[in-house]
Coordinates of C-alpha atoms in Angstrom, one line a residue:
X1226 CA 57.8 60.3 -33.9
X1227 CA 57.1 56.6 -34.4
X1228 CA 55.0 54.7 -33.3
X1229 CA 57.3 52.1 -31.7
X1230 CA 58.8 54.7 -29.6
X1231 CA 55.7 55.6 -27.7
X1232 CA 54.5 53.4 -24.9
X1233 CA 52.5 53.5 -21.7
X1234 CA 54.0 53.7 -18.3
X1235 CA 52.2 52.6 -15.7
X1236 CA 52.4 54.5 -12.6
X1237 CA 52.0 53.6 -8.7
X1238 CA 49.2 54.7 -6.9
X1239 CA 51.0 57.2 -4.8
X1240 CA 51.7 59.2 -8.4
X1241 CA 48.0 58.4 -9.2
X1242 CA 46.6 60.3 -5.9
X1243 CA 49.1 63.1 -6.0
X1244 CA 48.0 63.7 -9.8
X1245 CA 44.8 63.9 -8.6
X1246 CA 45.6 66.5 -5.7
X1247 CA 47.6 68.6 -8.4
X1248 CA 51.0 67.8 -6.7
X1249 CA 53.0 67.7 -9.5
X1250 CA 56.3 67.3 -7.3
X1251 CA 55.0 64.6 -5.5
X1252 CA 53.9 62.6 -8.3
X1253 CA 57.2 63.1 -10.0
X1254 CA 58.6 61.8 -6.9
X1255 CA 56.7 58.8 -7.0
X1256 CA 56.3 58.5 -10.8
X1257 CA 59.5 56.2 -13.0
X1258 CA 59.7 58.6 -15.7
X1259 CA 59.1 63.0 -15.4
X1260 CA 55.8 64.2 -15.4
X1261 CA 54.9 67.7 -17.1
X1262 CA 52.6 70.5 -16.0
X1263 CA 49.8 69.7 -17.9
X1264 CA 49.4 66.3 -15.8
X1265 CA 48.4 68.6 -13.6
X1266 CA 46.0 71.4 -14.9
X1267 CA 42.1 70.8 -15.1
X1268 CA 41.7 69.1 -18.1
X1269 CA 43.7 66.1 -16.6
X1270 CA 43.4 66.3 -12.9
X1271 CA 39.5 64.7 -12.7
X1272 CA 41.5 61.5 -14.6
X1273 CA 43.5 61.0 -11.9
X1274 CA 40.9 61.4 -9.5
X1275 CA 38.9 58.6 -11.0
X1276 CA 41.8 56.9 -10.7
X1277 CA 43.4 57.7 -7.6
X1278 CA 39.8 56.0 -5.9
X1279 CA 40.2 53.0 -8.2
X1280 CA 44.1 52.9 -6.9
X1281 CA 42.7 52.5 -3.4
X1282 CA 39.5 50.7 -3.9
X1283 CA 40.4 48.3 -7.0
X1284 CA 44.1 48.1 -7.0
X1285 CA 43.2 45.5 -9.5
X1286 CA 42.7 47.7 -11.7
X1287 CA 46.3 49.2 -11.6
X1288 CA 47.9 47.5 -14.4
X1289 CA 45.3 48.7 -16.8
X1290 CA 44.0 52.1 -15.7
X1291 CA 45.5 55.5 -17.4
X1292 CA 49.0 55.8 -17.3
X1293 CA 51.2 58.3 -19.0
X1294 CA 51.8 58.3 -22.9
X1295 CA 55.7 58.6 -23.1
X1296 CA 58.0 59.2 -26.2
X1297 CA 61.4 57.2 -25.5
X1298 CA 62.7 58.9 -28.6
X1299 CA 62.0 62.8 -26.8
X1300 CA 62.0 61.5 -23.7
X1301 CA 59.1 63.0 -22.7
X1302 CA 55.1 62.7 -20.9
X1303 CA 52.8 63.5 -24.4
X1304 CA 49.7 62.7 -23.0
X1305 CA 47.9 60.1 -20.5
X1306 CA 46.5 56.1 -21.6
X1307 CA 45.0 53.8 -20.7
X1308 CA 41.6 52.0 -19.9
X1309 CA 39.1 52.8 -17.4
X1310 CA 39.2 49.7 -15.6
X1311 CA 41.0 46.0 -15.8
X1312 CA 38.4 43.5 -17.9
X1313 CA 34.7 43.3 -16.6
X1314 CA 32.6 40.0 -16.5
X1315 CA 31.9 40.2 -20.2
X1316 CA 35.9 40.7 -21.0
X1317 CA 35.5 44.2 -22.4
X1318 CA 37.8 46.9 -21.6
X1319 CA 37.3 51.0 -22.4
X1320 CA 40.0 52.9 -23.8
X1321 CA 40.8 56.7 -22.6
X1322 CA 43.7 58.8 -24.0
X1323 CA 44.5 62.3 -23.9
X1324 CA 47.2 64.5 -25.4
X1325 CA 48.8 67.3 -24.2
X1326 CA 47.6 70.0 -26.2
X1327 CA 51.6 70.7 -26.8
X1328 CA 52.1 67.4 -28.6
X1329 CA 48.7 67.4 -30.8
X1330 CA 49.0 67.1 -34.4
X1331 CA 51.9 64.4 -34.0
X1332 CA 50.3 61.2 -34.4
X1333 CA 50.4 60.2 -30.7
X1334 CA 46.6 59.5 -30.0
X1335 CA 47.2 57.1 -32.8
X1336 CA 49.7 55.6 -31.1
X1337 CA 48.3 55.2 -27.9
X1338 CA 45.0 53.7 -29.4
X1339 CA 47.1 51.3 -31.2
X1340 CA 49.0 50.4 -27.7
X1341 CA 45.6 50.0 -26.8
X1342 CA 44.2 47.7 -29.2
X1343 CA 47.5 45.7 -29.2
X1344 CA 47.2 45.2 -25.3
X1345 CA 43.7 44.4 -25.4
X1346 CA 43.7 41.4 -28.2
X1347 CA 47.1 40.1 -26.5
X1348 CA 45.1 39.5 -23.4
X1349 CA 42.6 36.6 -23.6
X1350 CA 40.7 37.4 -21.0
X1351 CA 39.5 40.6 -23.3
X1352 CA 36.9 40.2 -26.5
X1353 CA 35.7 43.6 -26.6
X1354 CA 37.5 47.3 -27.3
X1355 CA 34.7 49.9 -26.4
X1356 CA 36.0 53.4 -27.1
X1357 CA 33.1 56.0 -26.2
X1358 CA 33.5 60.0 -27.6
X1359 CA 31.6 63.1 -27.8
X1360 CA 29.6 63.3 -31.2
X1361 CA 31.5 67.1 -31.3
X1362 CA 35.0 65.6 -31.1
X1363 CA 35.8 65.2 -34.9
X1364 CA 39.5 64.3 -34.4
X1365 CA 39.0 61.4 -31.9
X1366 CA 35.8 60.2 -34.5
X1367 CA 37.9 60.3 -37.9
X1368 CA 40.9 58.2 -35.9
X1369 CA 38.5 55.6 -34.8
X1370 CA 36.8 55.7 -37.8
X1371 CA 40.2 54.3 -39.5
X1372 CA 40.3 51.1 -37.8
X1373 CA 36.8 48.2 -37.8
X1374 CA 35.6 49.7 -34.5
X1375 CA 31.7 49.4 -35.1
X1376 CA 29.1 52.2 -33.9
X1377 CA 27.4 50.1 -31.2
X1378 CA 25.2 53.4 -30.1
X1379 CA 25.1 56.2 -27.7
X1380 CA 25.2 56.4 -24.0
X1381 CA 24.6 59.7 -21.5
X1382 CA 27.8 60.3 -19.4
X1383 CA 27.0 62.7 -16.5
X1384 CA 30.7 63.9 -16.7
X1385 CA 30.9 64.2 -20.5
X1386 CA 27.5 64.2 -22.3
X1387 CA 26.1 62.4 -25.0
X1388 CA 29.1 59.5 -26.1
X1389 CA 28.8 57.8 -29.1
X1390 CA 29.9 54.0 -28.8
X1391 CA 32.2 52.3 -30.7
X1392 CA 33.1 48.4 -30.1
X1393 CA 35.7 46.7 -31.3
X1394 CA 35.2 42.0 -31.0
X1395 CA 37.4 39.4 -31.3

């Protein structure tokens, strides 16, 4: 795997809201490239149901919430990307990413923080990268500790816990 060959595709929001009712077929049918099971099972579905309500409520928001992580080389769905919403006021954006537990170990939530960072300093209408994670999730803190994301503090998620914050300015 390389990183060039990974990239995010965007999906419609009729994939978006059949993710998030765990209709695998009907996402596929909507979806431009083949989604896999696990886009489906419970550690993924409440993504897409965060997003299916932005889809509707802020289709603004569609060009920049979580899409799927796809390998053009394997031509396959890895994992989801993405950020949570399009810019706010203060022209920060926060990155999300999964992995299919299948294609861990590969170097593919690399990529998709570097797709991330790369989208997010193209656009000038963003000066912030916030990535937020667990204080248990040692794999997602060593990555982000490899690039000059800062440790801006800690926030209560009523979803996830306690997220440590990490900011990255331009």
């Amino acid at each position: 795997m390389t990183a060039g060959a990974v990239r995010i595709v965007q999906l419609p929001a009729e994939a978006i809201i059949a993710l998030a009712d765990g209709d695998l077929a009907g996402a596929n049918a909507a979806s431009p490239v083949p989604l896999t099971g696990w886009m489906v099972s419970d550690s993924s579905v409440r993504t897409w149901q965060y997003r299916a309500v932005q889809a509707i409520q802020t289709p603004q928001d569609l060009p920049w919430i979580t899409g799927i992580l796809w390998d053009d080389e394997e031509r396959v769905a890895v994992g989801q990307s993405g950020f949570h919403a399009a810019p706010d006021a203060d022209g920060m954006v926060e990155v999300g990413y999964g992995v299919d537990p299948a294609y861990r170990r590969r170097g593919y939530a690399r990529a998709a923080l570097e797709l991330a960072i790369a989208r997010a300093q193209a656009d000038p209408s963003v000066r912030t990268l916030r990535a937020t994670i667990s204080p248990d999730n040692e794999a997602s803190l060593a990555l982000i500790r490899q690039y000059p994301f800062v440790h801006n503090g800690e926030q209560w998620d009523e979803e996830d816990g306690l997220e440590l914050i990490y900011e990255l300015t331009w």
